[in-house]
mmCIF file of C-alpha atoms in Angstrom:
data_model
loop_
_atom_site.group_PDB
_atom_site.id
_atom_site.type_symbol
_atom_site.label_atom_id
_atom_site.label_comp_id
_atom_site.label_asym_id
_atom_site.label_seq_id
_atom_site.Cartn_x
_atom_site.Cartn_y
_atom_site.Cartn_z
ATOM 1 C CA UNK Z 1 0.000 0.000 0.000
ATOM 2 C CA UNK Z 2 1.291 3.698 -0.967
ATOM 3 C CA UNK Z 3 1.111 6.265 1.297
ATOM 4 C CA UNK Z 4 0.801 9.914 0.083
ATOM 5 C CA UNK Z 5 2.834 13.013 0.848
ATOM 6 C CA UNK Z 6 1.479 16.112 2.255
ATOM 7 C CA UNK Z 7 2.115 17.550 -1.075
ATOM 8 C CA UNK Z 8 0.489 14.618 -2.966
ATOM 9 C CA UNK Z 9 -2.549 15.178 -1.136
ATOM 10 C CA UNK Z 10 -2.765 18.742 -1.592
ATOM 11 C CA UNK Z 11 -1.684 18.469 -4.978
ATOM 12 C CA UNK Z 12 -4.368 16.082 -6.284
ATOM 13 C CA UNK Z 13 -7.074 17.817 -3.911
ATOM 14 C CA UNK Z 14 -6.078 21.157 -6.092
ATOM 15 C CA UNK Z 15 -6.449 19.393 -8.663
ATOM 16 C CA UNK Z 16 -10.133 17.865 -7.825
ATOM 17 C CA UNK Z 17 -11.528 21.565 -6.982
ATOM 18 C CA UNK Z 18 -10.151 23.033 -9.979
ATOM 19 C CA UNK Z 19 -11.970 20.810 -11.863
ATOM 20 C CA UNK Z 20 -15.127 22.898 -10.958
ATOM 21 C CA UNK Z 21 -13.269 26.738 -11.127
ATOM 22 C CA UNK Z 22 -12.471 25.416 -15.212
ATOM 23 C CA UNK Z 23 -16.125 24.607 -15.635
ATOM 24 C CA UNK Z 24 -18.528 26.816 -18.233
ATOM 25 C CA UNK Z 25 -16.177 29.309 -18.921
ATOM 26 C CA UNK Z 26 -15.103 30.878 -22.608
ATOM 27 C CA UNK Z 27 -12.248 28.663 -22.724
ATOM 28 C CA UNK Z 28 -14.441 25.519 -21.671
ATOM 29 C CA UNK Z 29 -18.130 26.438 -22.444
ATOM 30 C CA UNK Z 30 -20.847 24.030 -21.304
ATOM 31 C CA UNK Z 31 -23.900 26.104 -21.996
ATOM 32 C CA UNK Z 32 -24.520 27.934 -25.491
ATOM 33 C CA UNK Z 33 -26.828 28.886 -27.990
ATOM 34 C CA UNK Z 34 -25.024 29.331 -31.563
ATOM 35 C CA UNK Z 35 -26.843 29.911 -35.184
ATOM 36 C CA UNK Z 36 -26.039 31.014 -38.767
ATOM 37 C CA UNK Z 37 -27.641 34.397 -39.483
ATOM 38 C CA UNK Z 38 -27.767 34.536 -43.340
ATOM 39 C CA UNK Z 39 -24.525 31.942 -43.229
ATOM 40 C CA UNK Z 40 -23.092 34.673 -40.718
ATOM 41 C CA UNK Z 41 -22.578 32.453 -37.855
ATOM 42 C CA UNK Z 42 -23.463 33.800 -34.065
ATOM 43 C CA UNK Z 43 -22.368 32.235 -30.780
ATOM 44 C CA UNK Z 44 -23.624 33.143 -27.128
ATOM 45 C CA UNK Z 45 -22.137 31.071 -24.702
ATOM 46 C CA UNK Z 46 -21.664 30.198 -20.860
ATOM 47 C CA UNK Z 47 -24.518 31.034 -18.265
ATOM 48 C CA UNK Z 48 -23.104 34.826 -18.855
ATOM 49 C CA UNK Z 49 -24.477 35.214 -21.992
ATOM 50 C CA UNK Z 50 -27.753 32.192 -22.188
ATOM 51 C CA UNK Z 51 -30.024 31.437 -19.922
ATOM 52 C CA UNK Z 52 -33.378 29.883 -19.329
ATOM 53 C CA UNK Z 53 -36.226 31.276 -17.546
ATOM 54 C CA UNK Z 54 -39.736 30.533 -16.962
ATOM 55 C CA UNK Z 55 -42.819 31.422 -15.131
ATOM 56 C CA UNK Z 56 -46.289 30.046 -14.333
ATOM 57 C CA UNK Z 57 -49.550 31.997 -15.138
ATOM 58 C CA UNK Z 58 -53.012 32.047 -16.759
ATOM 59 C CA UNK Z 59 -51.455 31.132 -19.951
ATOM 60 C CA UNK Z 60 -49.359 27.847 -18.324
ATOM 61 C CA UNK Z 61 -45.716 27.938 -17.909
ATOM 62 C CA UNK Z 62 -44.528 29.720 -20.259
ATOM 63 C CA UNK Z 63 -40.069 29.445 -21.212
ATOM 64 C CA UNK Z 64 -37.386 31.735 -22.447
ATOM 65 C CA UNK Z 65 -34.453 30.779 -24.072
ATOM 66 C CA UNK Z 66 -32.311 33.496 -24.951
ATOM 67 C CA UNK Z 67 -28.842 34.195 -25.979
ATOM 68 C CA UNK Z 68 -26.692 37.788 -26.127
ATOM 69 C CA UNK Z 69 -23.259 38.603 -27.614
ATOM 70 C CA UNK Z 70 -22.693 42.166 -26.935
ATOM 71 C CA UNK Z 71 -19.826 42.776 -28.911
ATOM 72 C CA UNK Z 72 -21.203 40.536 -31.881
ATOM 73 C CA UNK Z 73 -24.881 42.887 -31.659
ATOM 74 C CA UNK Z 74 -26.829 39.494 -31.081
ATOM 75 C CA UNK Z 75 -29.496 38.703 -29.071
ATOM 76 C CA UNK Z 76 -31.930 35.682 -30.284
ATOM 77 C CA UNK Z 77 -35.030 34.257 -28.122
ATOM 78 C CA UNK Z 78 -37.554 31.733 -28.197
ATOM 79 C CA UNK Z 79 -40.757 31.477 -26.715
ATOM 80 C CA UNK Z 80 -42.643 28.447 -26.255
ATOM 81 C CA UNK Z 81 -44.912 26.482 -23.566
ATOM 82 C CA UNK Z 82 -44.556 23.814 -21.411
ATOM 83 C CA UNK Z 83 -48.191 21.905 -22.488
ATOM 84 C CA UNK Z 84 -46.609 21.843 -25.625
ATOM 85 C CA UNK Z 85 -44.438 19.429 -24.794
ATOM 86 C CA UNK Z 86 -40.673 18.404 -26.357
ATOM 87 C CA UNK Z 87 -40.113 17.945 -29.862
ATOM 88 C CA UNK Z 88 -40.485 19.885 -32.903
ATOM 89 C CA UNK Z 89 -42.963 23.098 -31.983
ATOM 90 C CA UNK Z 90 -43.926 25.184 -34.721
ATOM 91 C CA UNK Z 91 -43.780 29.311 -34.373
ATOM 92 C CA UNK Z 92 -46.835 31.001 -33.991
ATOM 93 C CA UNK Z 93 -48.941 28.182 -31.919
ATOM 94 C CA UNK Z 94 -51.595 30.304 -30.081
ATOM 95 C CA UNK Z 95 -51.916 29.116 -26.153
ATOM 96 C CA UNK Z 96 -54.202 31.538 -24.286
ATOM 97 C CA UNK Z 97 -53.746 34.622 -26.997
ATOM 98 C CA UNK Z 98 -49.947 34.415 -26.706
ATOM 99 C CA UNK Z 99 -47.980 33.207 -29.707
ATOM 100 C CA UNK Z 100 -44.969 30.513 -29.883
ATOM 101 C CA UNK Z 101 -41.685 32.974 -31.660
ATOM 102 C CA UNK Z 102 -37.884 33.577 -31.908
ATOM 103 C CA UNK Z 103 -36.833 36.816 -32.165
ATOM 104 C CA UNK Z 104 -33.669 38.377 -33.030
ATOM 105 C CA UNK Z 105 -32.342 41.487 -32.437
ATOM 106 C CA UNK Z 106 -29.580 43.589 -33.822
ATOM 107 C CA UNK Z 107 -28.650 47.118 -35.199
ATOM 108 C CA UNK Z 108 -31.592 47.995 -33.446
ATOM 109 C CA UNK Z 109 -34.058 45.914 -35.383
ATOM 110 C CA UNK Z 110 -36.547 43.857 -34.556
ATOM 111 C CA UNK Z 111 -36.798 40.425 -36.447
ATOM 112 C CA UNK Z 112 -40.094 38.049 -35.651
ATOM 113 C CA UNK Z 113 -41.466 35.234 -37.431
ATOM 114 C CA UNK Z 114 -44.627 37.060 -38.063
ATOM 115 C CA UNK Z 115 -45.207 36.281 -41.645
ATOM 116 C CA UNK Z 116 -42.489 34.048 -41.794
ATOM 117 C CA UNK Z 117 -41.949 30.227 -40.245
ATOM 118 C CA UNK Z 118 -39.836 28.822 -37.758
ATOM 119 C CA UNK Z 119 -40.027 25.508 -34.732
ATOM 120 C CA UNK Z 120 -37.939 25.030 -32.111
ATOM 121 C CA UNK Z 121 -37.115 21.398 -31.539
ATOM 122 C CA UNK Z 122 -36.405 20.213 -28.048
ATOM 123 C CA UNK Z 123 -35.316 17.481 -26.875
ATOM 124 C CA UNK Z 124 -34.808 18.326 -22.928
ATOM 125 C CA UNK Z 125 -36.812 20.555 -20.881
ATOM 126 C CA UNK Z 126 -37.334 20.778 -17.272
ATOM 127 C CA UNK Z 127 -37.546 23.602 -15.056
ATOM 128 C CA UNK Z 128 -33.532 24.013 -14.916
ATOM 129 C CA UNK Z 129 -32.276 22.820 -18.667
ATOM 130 C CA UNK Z 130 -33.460 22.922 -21.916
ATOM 131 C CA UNK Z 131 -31.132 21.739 -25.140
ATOM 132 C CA UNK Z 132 -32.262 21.585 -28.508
ATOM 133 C CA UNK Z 133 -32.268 23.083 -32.214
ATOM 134 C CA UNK Z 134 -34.006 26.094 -33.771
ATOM 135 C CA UNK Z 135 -34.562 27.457 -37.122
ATOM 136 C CA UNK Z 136 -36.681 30.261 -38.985
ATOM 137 C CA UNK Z 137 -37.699 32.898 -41.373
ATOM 138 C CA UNK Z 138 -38.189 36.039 -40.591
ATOM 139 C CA UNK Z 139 -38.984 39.254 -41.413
ATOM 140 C CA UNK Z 140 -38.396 42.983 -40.056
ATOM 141 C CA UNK Z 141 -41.080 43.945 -37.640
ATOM 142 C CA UNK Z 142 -40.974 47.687 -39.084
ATOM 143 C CA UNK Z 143 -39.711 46.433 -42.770
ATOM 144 C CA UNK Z 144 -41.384 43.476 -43.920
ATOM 145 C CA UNK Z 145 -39.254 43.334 -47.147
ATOM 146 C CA UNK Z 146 -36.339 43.140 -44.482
ATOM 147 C CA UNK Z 147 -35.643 39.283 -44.111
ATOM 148 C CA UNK Z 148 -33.100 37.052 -42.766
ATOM 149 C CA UNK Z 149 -32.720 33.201 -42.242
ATOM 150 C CA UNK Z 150 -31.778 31.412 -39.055
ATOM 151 C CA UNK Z 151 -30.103 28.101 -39.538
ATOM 152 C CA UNK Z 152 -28.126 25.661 -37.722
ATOM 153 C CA UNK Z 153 -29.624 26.876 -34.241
ATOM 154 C CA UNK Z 154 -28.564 25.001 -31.540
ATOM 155 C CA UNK Z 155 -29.009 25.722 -27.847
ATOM 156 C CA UNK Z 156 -27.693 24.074 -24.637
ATOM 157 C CA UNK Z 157 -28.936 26.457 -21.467
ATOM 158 C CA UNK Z 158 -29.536 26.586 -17.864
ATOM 159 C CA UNK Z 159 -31.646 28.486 -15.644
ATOM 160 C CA UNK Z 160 -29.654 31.231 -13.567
#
């Protein structure tokens, strides 16, 4: 049997905790939500700049995803409800007067699938994760011969 030294111990116990510290961070991102904007691709990632949030009202629960880049001027989000259920859930669903969407902003416009078509597919939600894929057409809510496609969404978030 091998006994460890003091500085074995400490060593591998460093080792063990910063394990954790190394953990969703830009250099090792866990969560994310990423998509091609018109081929320009888009990437929001650790619990800094996705999330997942959700509340419970006459309409049902009702879940956010979103994801922000600052410095890249994008913010996406999708909209959907929990009686839905997982899978593929089209844009636009009506539950209780309020509409399934993604959104995207940037350059301060407004883009919504009004008039155009988009689902969100997921394949995990609970109250604390949600992963999945997204795609759409859409159009400019003040412009609608402004259009852009969304492709290749992906999403992997977290509540906060």
């Amino acid at each position: 049997m091998k006994i460890l030294s003091p500085l074995s111990i400490v060593l591998l116990l460093f080792s063990i905790s910063s394990c954790d510290l190394l953990e969703d961070t830009d250099l090792n991102p866990i969560y994310f939500l990423e998509c091609e904007v018109d081929g320009t691709k888009f990437r929001a990632q650790t619990k800094n700049e996705t999330g997942l949030s959700w509340f419970s009202g006459p309409t049902g629960d009702m879940y956010t995803i979103s994801g922000q880049d600052t410095p890249a001027d994008f913010n996406v989000s999708l909209t959907f409800f929990r009686s839905l259920g997982t899978g593929k859930i089209a844009t636009e669903v009506n539950v209780n007067s309020i509409l399934t969407s993604i959104a995207y902003f940037t350059d301060n416009k407004t883009y919504v699938t009004k008039g155009g078509s988009g689902c969100i597919n997921l394949d995990i939600l609970t109250d604390d994760a949600a992963e999945g894929t997204f795609e759409a057409s859409m159009e400019n809510l003040h412009n609608p011969s402004d259009k852009v496609e969304i492709t290749n969404g992906k999403f992997k978030v977290t509540a906060n």
